[in-house]
Structure formats: C-alpha cells, structure tokens
Amino acid sequence: MILEMKVPSPGESIKEVEIATWLVKDGDYVEKDQAIAEVDSDKATLELPAEASGIITLKAEEGDAVAVGAVVCLIDTSAAKPAGDAPAPAKEEAKPVAEAPKAEVKAAPVAEKTYATQAPSPAAKKILDEKNIQPTDVVGTGKGGRITKDDAVNATPSMGTPTGGTRGSERTKLSMLRRKVAERLVAAKNETAMLTTFNEVNMTPINMIRNEYKDAFKAKHGGLGLGYMSFFTKAVTRALALFPDVNSMIDGDFKTSYDFCDISIAVSGPKGLMVPVVRNAELLSFRGVEAEIKRLAIKSRDGQITVDDMTGGTFTITNGGVFGSMLSTPIINPPQSGILGMHNIIERPIAVNGKVEIHPMMYVALSYDHRIIDGRESVGFLVAVKEALENPLELLMGGNAQKALEL
C-alpha cells in the first residue's frame, strides 16, 4: 500500500511551508513517528514525523515551498524492512608497484617580471630609499626601462595588493522564517510611528535580593534559577496595569486594549530569534515566570517551539545585554505597540544623596507606537518600570521576599 504524506497545517493562518532539511534519503526505510524532515513556516521550524513504516520516496526538494495539504513524500507500507547490510569482504592489501626511475627534467628558466629592467640611477636610488619605495614598484621611463631621477621623484608608495588568503563568497537562500522576520521588521519600521525613550536602573536592590535568596530559591524549586527576567516581567505587568495604552494595539480606526498581560520574551534559538509568549504573566509568581521562561527557552533551543507558543502576545521584552549590548533601540513586534529593551549591567559612578557612589547600572529602552501611545504614557510606563526595579521588595514582593519567592 502506498501512503501519501501531506503537509499538515502548522496553524490556521499558514498556507505554505518550506522544506528546510530532509532527515532521510530517497529509498530509505523509515519507522512510524520517525522525524523525516524539518519544515519552515513563517513562524517556526517544525519536524515532520513519518505516518507509517516503510520505504520512502521523496516528492519535494530541500528549499521547495509547498502548500499545506500537498504531498511531499510517499511511503510504501508493504515493503519489508531490509536486513542489515552484510559486512563487506576484506580488500586484499595492494602491493606496492615499483616505479621506473623518471628522467630528471629541468625547468626552463623564467624571467622575473619587474617594472624596471635595469638598476636605477644613483640619484634615483637615493630618492627611492628616502621614500622607502622598492625599485621593482616603479615603472622606468629611461633607456631600456631604467629608472630616472624624475621617475623616482614622481613615484608614490604602493598601497599594497592582497596576496594569499581567501576571497570566496557563498550565496544561500534565507529560510522562510528568516524571510518573514525580515518582512515584519521592515513593516514595523515603515507602518508604525515608532519612537524610543530611555532611562537607567540601579540594579543594586535586585542584586541584593538575588544574592541573599538565589541559593535557597534554587534548592526549593528543583534547580530553577532566580534571574533578572522574573523581576523585569513582574515590573512590566505592574506598569502595564498603570498605563493600559501600552498594552493596546491599533486596528485600523480602532484601538484594542487587553486586561491581561501576555508577555513575549525574545530568546535566541538555533534557527534565529524566537519570541515565545508567557501567558497571563500578571498572574504568575516569580517561580512561575522563571519556570515558564525556562520551559520556552529549552523548546526554542531544541527546535521544538510551536506556532501556538509564539502566537499572540501583548507586549515584548528583549534582552540584548546577554550579548553585551549597552544601549539599543528595539523594534516593535507587530501588531504590538511596545517593546522593552534590557541591556548589560555596568558599574558606573552615580550621585546618591549628594555623594558619588559606584553601582551596577542598566540602561533600559522602550520603543512604542506613537500613533496609539502618547509621550506621557510612554515615559510614565518606563518610569514605573524603573521604580519597581529599584524598589522590588515593596512594589513587587509586597514587603516579604521569602513569601514572594515561595521559600
């Protein structure tokens, strides 16, 4: 029986996918549920499992765009599983064959190619030595190619010519996911009135809490780390409640506002940047946020992230600081209206109560769509994030860190 394997629908808005990689070869025997291909949609990379066991016949090439529901391969379910290959017979060791002595062939002398065929005049040589120019780099105009004084005076140092090394290039097709990301980024720049406002955060209070409780948090919650993302996520959900316009989207002549916070967290995966969503982040504890971010990050790293994991989201947080970025203007993740950019933490001198002190500081940036968010809301939102991060015990933990961390 010949089974036709068709492209399943990764999501209701996806009409076609691209064959990124075939994990099997034409004519291979495959087992049921074995991953046979990786397919790219405009939102994620998914594995395609075999629907039955049998001999496979491929009907699409790597890089082909195929419609959802199209046949990509055939599986002959009546074919028997081939027996293991018999060991190849040992090859007889080849005996060395004596070679007849070869007659020595002398290469014909090759004349060395230089610009000048005769030595420069003494006056010209003195000038070239002062300019640190080799005579071979100068074209002589004298008799027989001799370098004259005028040739030396007019000579200029060579800027050099690349020699050795490689100067190759490679042209590869972008994946469907990367092409879609590029398209969305350009659209975000062209179709939104994007502005960015900046502030800075003193990370000392958060560092003090993490240093005091991170070991107990890890021990209590099965190795789960207490990172910065839980503090930032909680600070963002609090600020979104205070400034709901930032948690809104524009839809033609209408504005859609949300009473929940689905926070998109930008993470780096093997296929590029992924933005999975932490659902109802406003209801999660510190442990809940950290556990969900870890789960989504592992799925992204292992290439198991799904379209559903990345669908939706009302606001995005991106952390360029893990790569060393000090300051940036993050691009809005449409159709959202705002994105918060985190950056690296650097000890800097700041004024505290009239005195100069050294503190770990982070620049934060909020990019927002000015069509729907005014300056008051954008600046107020970022100030609210700053206030919560600089006073996490009172504003994020209700005055009790141990209770908030479920210790």
Short mmCIF file of C-alpha atoms in Angstrom, two decimals:
data_model
loop_
_atom_site.label_atom_id
_atom_site.label_comp_id
_atom_site.label_asym_id
_atom_site.label_seq_id
_atom_site.Cartn_x
_atom_site.Cartn_y
_atom_site.Cartn_z
CA MET A 1 0.00 0.00 0.00
CA ILE A 2 1.30 3.44 -0.93
CA LEU A 3 0.64 6.12 1.71
CA GLU A 4 0.68 9.75 0.59
CA MET A 5 2.12 12.03 3.24
CA LYS A 6 0.74 15.56 3.05
CA VAL A 7 1.93 18.74 4.74
CA PRO A 8 -0.09 19.23 7.94
CA SER A 9 -1.31 22.70 8.85
CA PRO A 10 1.01 24.31 11.45
CA GLY A 11 -1.62 27.00 12.11
CA GLU A 12 -4.79 28.43 10.66
CA SER A 13 -3.04 31.46 9.12
CA ILE A 14 -0.26 29.45 7.45
CA LYS A 15 -0.83 28.50 3.80
CA GLU A 16 2.54 27.09 2.81
CA VAL A 17 5.78 25.80 4.29
CA GLU A 18 9.32 25.28 3.03
CA ILE A 19 11.27 22.03 3.15
CA ALA A 20 14.27 23.09 5.20
CA THR A 21 16.03 19.72 5.56
CA TRP A 22 15.28 16.15 4.66
CA LEU A 23 16.44 13.93 7.53
CA VAL A 24 16.19 10.79 5.36
CA LYS A 25 17.17 9.88 1.80
CA ASP A 26 15.04 8.73 -1.09
CA GLY A 27 14.59 4.96 -0.80
CA ASP A 28 15.34 4.78 2.95
CA TYR A 29 13.25 2.62 5.23
CA VAL A 30 11.58 4.77 7.89
CA GLU A 31 9.81 3.86 11.11
CA LYS A 32 6.45 5.27 12.12
CA ASP A 33 6.77 8.59 14.02
CA GLN A 34 10.41 8.93 12.93
CA ALA A 35 11.32 12.53 12.09
CA ILE A 36 11.84 12.61 8.34
CA ALA A 37 12.08 16.34 7.61
CA GLU A 38 12.28 19.81 9.10
CA VAL A 39 9.86 22.30 7.58
CA ASP A 40 9.95 26.07 7.96
CA SER A 41 6.81 28.13 8.23
CA ASP A 42 6.81 31.90 8.58
CA LYS A 43 6.55 31.47 12.34
CA ALA A 44 8.52 28.38 13.37
CA THR A 45 10.51 25.34 12.29
CA LEU A 46 8.68 22.06 12.82
CA GLU A 47 9.61 18.39 12.48
CA LEU A 48 7.57 16.22 10.12
CA PRO A 49 7.11 12.66 11.51
CA ALA A 50 6.53 9.60 9.35
CA GLU A 51 2.88 8.49 9.44
CA ALA A 52 3.78 4.82 8.88
CA SER A 53 6.73 2.46 8.48
CA GLY A 54 8.02 1.62 5.02
CA ILE A 55 10.19 2.68 2.10
CA ILE A 56 10.05 6.43 1.47
CA THR A 57 10.00 8.23 -1.86
CA LEU A 58 10.62 11.97 -1.69
CA LYS A 59 8.42 14.25 -3.79
CA ALA A 60 9.96 17.62 -2.90
CA GLU A 61 13.45 19.04 -2.77
CA GLU A 62 15.10 20.96 0.05
CA GLY A 63 14.21 24.63 -0.34
CA ASP A 64 10.92 23.93 -2.12
CA ALA A 65 7.87 25.89 -0.96
CA VAL A 66 4.91 23.53 -0.73
CA ALA A 67 1.30 24.31 0.07
CA VAL A 68 -0.34 22.98 3.21
CA GLY A 69 -2.05 19.73 2.21
CA ALA A 70 0.34 19.00 -0.68
CA VAL A 71 2.00 15.58 -0.99
CA VAL A 72 5.68 15.73 -0.03
CA CYS A 73 6.54 12.03 0.04
CA LEU A 74 5.21 8.51 -0.47
CA ILE A 75 5.65 5.62 1.95
CA ASP A 76 5.36 2.02 0.69
CA THR A 77 3.92 0.39 3.79
CA SER A 78 4.01 -3.08 2.21
CA ALA A 79 7.79 -3.02 1.85
CA ALA A 80 9.67 -5.24 4.28
CA LYS A 81 12.33 -3.77 6.48
CA PRO A 82 15.68 -4.56 4.85
CA ALA A 83 18.07 -6.85 6.68
CA GLY A 84 21.27 -5.43 8.00
CA ASP A 85 23.97 -5.00 5.43
CA ALA A 86 26.40 -7.88 5.30
CA PRO A 87 29.95 -6.95 6.17
CA ALA A 88 31.94 -6.03 3.12
CA PRO A 89 34.69 -8.53 2.25
CA ALA A 90 38.13 -7.52 3.29
CA LYS A 91 40.04 -6.00 0.48
CA GLU A 92 43.35 -7.54 -0.44
CA GLU A 93 46.08 -5.24 0.56
CA ALA A 94 47.51 -3.65 -2.53
CA LYS A 95 51.15 -4.40 -3.08
CA PRO A 96 53.39 -1.52 -3.92
CA VAL A 97 54.46 -1.44 -7.52
CA ALA A 98 57.97 -0.38 -8.21
CA GLU A 99 58.07 2.67 -10.39
CA ALA A 100 60.53 3.09 -13.13
CA PRO A 101 63.02 5.84 -12.49
CA LYS A 102 61.95 9.07 -14.07
CA ALA A 103 64.28 11.15 -16.08
CA GLU A 104 65.10 14.40 -14.38
CA VAL A 105 63.56 17.29 -16.23
CA LYS A 106 64.99 20.70 -15.69
CA ALA A 107 62.57 23.58 -15.82
CA ALA A 108 63.31 26.30 -18.25
CA PRO A 109 64.36 29.49 -16.55
CA VAL A 110 61.59 32.08 -16.28
CA ALA A 111 62.47 35.70 -16.48
CA GLU A 112 61.43 37.60 -13.35
CA LYS A 113 58.85 40.23 -14.16
CA THR A 114 59.64 43.65 -12.75
CA TYR A 115 58.65 47.15 -13.63
CA ALA A 116 62.26 48.20 -14.14
CA THR A 117 64.60 46.12 -16.28
CA GLN A 118 67.73 48.00 -15.28
CA ALA A 119 69.04 49.37 -12.00
CA PRO A 120 68.00 52.95 -11.13
CA SER A 121 70.45 55.75 -11.47
CA PRO A 122 72.33 56.66 -8.25
CA ALA A 123 70.27 59.84 -7.82
CA ALA A 124 67.03 57.93 -8.36
CA LYS A 125 68.08 55.19 -5.93
CA LYS A 126 68.78 57.79 -3.21
CA ILE A 127 65.32 59.31 -3.64
CA LEU A 128 63.63 55.89 -3.63
CA ASP A 129 65.49 54.91 -0.45
CA GLU A 130 64.27 58.09 1.27
CA LYS A 131 60.69 57.29 0.23
CA ASN A 132 61.12 53.64 1.24
CA ILE A 133 60.00 52.53 -2.23
CA GLN A 134 61.34 49.43 -3.92
CA PRO A 135 62.68 49.89 -7.46
CA THR A 136 60.51 46.97 -8.59
CA ASP A 137 57.44 49.08 -7.75
CA VAL A 138 58.41 51.86 -10.16
CA VAL A 139 57.99 51.98 -13.92
CA GLY A 140 61.18 53.28 -15.51
CA THR A 141 60.98 55.62 -18.48
CA GLY A 142 64.67 55.73 -19.24
CA LYS A 143 66.56 53.77 -21.84
CA GLY A 144 65.88 50.05 -21.51
CA GLY A 145 63.43 50.71 -18.68
CA ARG A 146 65.99 52.41 -16.45
CA ILE A 147 64.52 54.45 -13.56
CA THR A 148 65.41 58.10 -13.88
CA LYS A 149 65.51 60.79 -11.22
CA ASP A 150 62.16 62.15 -12.43
CA ASP A 151 60.66 58.65 -12.15
CA ALA A 152 61.83 58.49 -8.53
CA VAL A 153 60.53 61.98 -7.71
CA ASN A 154 57.07 61.17 -9.12
CA ALA A 155 56.86 57.70 -7.55
CA THR A 156 54.31 57.17 -4.77
CA PRO A 157 54.28 54.38 -2.18
CA SER A 158 52.17 51.39 -3.16
CA MET A 159 49.05 50.80 -1.10
CA GLY A 160 49.67 47.10 -1.43
CA THR A 161 47.90 44.33 -3.27
CA PRO A 162 46.15 41.50 -1.40
CA THR A 163 48.13 38.30 -1.74
CA GLY A 164 47.28 34.88 -0.41
CA GLY A 165 44.32 34.17 1.84
CA THR A 166 40.80 33.51 0.63
CA ARG A 167 38.33 35.86 -1.01
CA GLY A 168 35.44 33.50 -1.54
CA SER A 169 31.76 34.14 -1.05
CA GLU A 170 28.70 32.00 -0.56
CA ARG A 171 25.10 32.68 -1.55
CA THR A 172 22.42 30.80 0.39
CA LYS A 173 18.67 31.18 0.41
CA LEU A 174 17.15 32.62 3.55
CA SER A 175 14.77 30.33 5.41
CA MET A 176 11.07 31.10 5.26
CA LEU A 177 11.19 32.05 8.94
CA ARG A 178 14.08 34.47 8.40
CA ARG A 179 12.37 35.99 5.35
CA LYS A 180 9.19 36.51 7.37
CA VAL A 181 11.12 38.10 10.23
CA ALA A 182 12.79 40.47 7.77
CA GLU A 183 9.43 41.34 6.25
CA ARG A 184 7.88 42.04 9.65
CA LEU A 185 10.81 44.19 10.78
CA VAL A 186 10.63 46.34 7.66
CA ALA A 187 6.86 46.62 8.07
CA ALA A 188 7.29 47.68 11.69
CA LYS A 189 9.64 50.48 10.64
CA ASN A 190 7.50 51.61 7.70
CA GLU A 191 3.99 51.23 9.11
CA THR A 192 4.36 52.48 12.69
CA ALA A 193 5.26 55.85 14.18
CA MET A 194 7.99 54.29 16.30
CA LEU A 195 9.82 56.31 18.92
CA THR A 196 12.14 55.20 21.71
CA THR A 197 12.52 56.63 25.20
CA PHE A 198 15.36 55.72 27.58
CA ASN A 199 16.07 55.52 31.29
CA GLU A 200 18.53 53.84 33.62
CA VAL A 201 18.03 51.45 36.50
CA ASN A 202 20.15 50.96 39.61
CA MET A 203 20.31 47.16 39.89
CA THR A 204 21.72 47.12 43.44
CA PRO A 205 18.39 46.27 45.18
CA ILE A 206 17.69 43.34 42.84
CA ASN A 207 21.26 42.08 43.17
CA MET A 208 20.97 42.17 46.96
CA ILE A 209 17.77 40.07 46.87
CA ARG A 210 19.23 37.61 44.37
CA ASN A 211 22.45 37.21 46.33
CA GLU A 212 20.52 36.56 49.53
CA TYR A 213 17.91 34.15 48.20
CA LYS A 214 19.10 32.62 44.90
CA ASP A 215 20.62 29.52 46.53
CA ALA A 216 17.53 28.85 48.64
CA PHE A 217 15.30 29.53 45.60
CA LYS A 218 17.26 27.04 43.52
CA ALA A 219 17.18 24.39 46.23
CA LYS A 220 13.46 24.84 46.91
CA HIS A 221 12.33 24.86 43.28
CA GLY A 222 14.25 21.98 41.77
CA GLY A 223 17.28 23.78 40.39
CA LEU A 224 15.32 26.73 39.00
CA GLY A 225 17.44 29.88 38.86
CA LEU A 226 16.34 33.27 40.15
CA GLY A 227 17.23 35.50 37.21
CA TYR A 228 16.58 39.07 36.19
CA MET A 229 13.75 38.20 33.80
CA SER A 230 11.25 37.45 36.57
CA PHE A 231 11.88 40.87 38.13
CA PHE A 232 11.52 42.62 34.77
CA THR A 233 8.41 40.66 33.83
CA LYS A 234 6.73 41.48 37.14
CA ALA A 235 7.76 45.15 36.79
CA VAL A 236 6.34 45.27 33.25
CA THR A 237 2.98 43.70 34.20
CA ARG A 238 2.65 46.21 37.04
CA ALA A 239 3.44 49.13 34.69
CA LEU A 240 1.01 47.83 32.05
CA ALA A 241 -1.77 47.91 34.64
CA LEU A 242 -0.90 51.54 35.40
CA PHE A 243 -0.64 52.55 31.72
CA PRO A 244 -3.06 50.34 29.76
CA ASP A 245 -2.48 52.17 26.46
CA VAL A 246 0.92 50.47 26.29
CA ASN A 247 -0.95 47.15 26.50
CA SER A 248 -3.08 48.04 23.48
CA MET A 249 -2.96 47.54 19.71
CA ILE A 250 -4.17 49.65 16.83
CA ASP A 251 -6.52 48.02 14.32
CA GLY A 252 -7.43 50.42 11.55
CA ASP A 253 -9.60 53.10 13.14
CA PHE A 254 -9.95 51.16 16.40
CA LYS A 255 -7.86 50.50 19.48
CA THR A 256 -7.93 47.10 21.15
CA SER A 257 -6.96 47.08 24.83
CA TYR A 258 -6.34 43.98 26.95
CA ASP A 259 -6.98 43.30 30.63
CA PHE A 260 -4.34 40.54 30.64
CA CYS A 261 -0.60 40.56 30.01
CA ASP A 262 0.73 38.00 27.55
CA ILE A 263 4.43 38.85 27.56
CA SER A 264 6.52 37.87 24.55
CA ILE A 265 10.09 37.03 25.57
CA ALA A 266 12.72 37.23 22.83
CA VAL A 267 15.10 34.25 23.03
CA SER A 268 17.87 33.11 20.72
CA GLY A 269 17.39 29.69 19.12
CA PRO A 270 19.27 27.61 16.53
CA LYS A 271 17.02 28.98 13.78
CA GLY A 272 17.40 32.60 14.89
CA LEU A 273 15.40 34.85 17.16
CA MET A 274 12.22 33.33 18.58
CA VAL A 275 9.58 35.20 20.59
CA PRO A 276 7.52 32.72 22.65
CA VAL A 277 4.76 34.06 24.87
CA VAL A 278 4.36 33.84 28.65
CA ARG A 279 0.56 33.73 29.04
CA ASN A 280 -1.16 35.74 31.79
CA ALA A 281 2.17 36.80 33.25
CA GLU A 282 0.36 39.14 35.63
CA LEU A 283 -0.97 36.08 37.50
CA LEU A 284 2.37 34.26 37.79
CA SER A 285 4.68 34.29 40.78
CA PHE A 286 8.44 34.75 40.49
CA ARG A 287 8.77 30.96 40.39
CA GLY A 288 6.04 30.70 37.77
CA VAL A 289 7.69 33.26 35.50
CA GLU A 290 11.13 31.66 35.79
CA ALA A 291 9.73 28.16 35.17
CA GLU A 292 7.77 29.24 32.09
CA ILE A 293 10.67 31.18 30.58
CA LYS A 294 12.97 28.19 31.13
CA ARG A 295 10.46 25.83 29.52
CA LEU A 296 10.06 28.03 26.45
CA ALA A 297 13.80 28.65 26.15
CA ILE A 298 14.51 24.90 26.17
CA LYS A 299 11.87 24.31 23.49
CA SER A 300 13.41 27.06 21.36
CA ARG A 301 16.93 25.70 21.83
CA ASP A 302 15.84 22.16 20.93
CA GLY A 303 13.86 23.31 17.88
CA GLN A 304 10.58 22.15 19.46
CA ILE A 305 8.89 25.56 19.66
CA THR A 306 5.43 25.59 18.09
CA VAL A 307 3.33 28.22 16.38
CA ASP A 308 0.95 28.24 19.35
CA ASP A 309 3.88 29.04 21.66
CA MET A 310 4.56 32.21 19.68
CA THR A 311 1.05 33.28 18.76
CA GLY A 312 -0.35 36.37 20.43
CA GLY A 313 1.49 38.46 22.96
CA THR A 314 0.50 41.95 24.04
CA PHE A 315 3.97 43.32 24.93
CA THR A 316 7.57 42.18 24.34
CA ILE A 317 10.73 42.11 26.46
CA THR A 318 14.09 41.63 24.75
CA ASN A 319 17.45 41.32 26.49
CA GLY A 320 20.38 42.42 24.35
CA GLY A 321 22.51 42.61 27.47
CA VAL A 322 23.25 38.89 27.33
CA PHE A 323 25.24 39.62 24.15
CA GLY A 324 26.97 42.68 25.61
CA SER A 325 24.74 45.44 24.25
CA MET A 326 24.98 48.64 26.28
CA LEU A 327 22.18 50.56 24.54
CA SER A 328 19.84 49.95 21.62
CA THR A 329 16.51 50.95 20.08
CA PRO A 330 14.50 47.70 19.89
CA ILE A 331 12.00 47.33 17.04
CA ILE A 332 8.32 46.86 17.87
CA ASN A 333 6.98 43.32 17.43
CA PRO A 334 3.80 44.00 15.39
CA PRO A 335 0.90 44.20 15.96
CA GLN A 336 2.03 45.08 19.48
CA SER A 337 2.56 48.70 20.41
CA GLY A 338 5.52 48.48 22.76
CA ILE A 339 8.76 46.62 23.46
CA LEU A 340 11.16 46.95 26.41
CA GLY A 341 14.87 46.54 25.76
CA MET A 342 17.17 45.36 28.55
CA HIS A 343 20.95 45.86 28.29
CA ASN A 344 24.14 44.86 30.03
CA ILE A 345 24.89 45.83 33.60
CA ILE A 346 27.96 48.02 34.12
CA GLU A 347 29.27 49.52 37.33
CA ARG A 348 29.19 53.30 36.99
CA PRO A 349 29.57 56.25 39.35
CA ILE A 350 26.23 57.92 40.16
CA ALA A 351 25.12 60.60 42.61
CA VAL A 352 23.30 59.18 45.65
CA ASN A 353 22.11 61.69 48.27
CA GLY A 354 24.70 64.19 47.11
CA LYS A 355 27.58 61.67 47.15
CA VAL A 356 29.27 59.78 44.33
CA GLU A 357 28.83 56.01 44.63
CA ILE A 358 29.60 53.06 42.35
CA HIS A 359 26.53 50.99 41.46
CA PRO A 360 25.61 48.33 38.87
CA MET A 361 23.56 50.26 36.32
CA MET A 362 21.47 49.19 33.32
CA TYR A 363 20.10 51.32 30.53
CA VAL A 364 16.54 50.39 29.53
CA ALA A 365 14.73 51.44 26.37
CA LEU A 366 11.04 51.49 25.48
CA SER A 367 10.15 51.60 21.78
CA TYR A 368 6.49 52.42 21.23
CA ASP A 369 3.98 53.22 18.52
CA HIS A 370 3.27 56.92 18.84
CA ARG A 371 0.01 56.51 16.89
CA ILE A 372 -1.59 54.96 19.96
CA ILE A 373 0.79 55.78 22.86
CA ASP A 374 1.49 59.38 23.79
CA GLY A 375 4.67 60.67 25.36
CA ARG A 376 3.12 60.89 28.83
CA GLU A 377 2.15 57.22 28.79
CA SER A 378 5.44 56.02 27.35
CA VAL A 379 7.64 57.97 29.74
CA GLY A 380 5.34 57.19 32.68
CA PHE A 381 5.41 53.49 31.85
CA LEU A 382 9.23 53.37 31.75
CA VAL A 383 9.49 55.36 34.99
CA ALA A 384 7.08 52.88 36.62
CA VAL A 385 9.31 50.00 35.46
CA LYS A 386 12.36 51.80 36.89
CA GLU A 387 10.63 52.46 40.22
CA ALA A 388 9.60 48.82 40.61
CA LEU A 389 13.08 47.52 39.77
CA GLU A 390 14.76 49.93 42.17
CA ASN A 391 12.30 49.07 44.97
CA PRO A 392 11.38 45.44 44.25
CA LEU A 393 10.79 44.46 47.86
CA GLU A 394 7.91 46.89 48.35
CA LEU A 395 6.49 47.21 44.83
CA LEU A 396 6.91 43.65 43.52
CA MET A 397 7.11 41.47 46.61
CA GLY A 398 4.63 43.06 48.99
CA GLY A 399 7.36 43.68 51.55
CA ASN A 400 8.08 39.96 52.04
CA ALA A 401 10.73 38.47 49.76
CA GLN A 402 10.54 34.98 51.23
CA LYS A 403 6.79 34.77 50.68
CA ALA A 404 7.03 36.20 47.15
CA LEU A 405 9.73 33.67 46.28
CA GLU A 406 7.72 30.86 47.92
CA LEU A 407 10.57 29.88 50.24
#
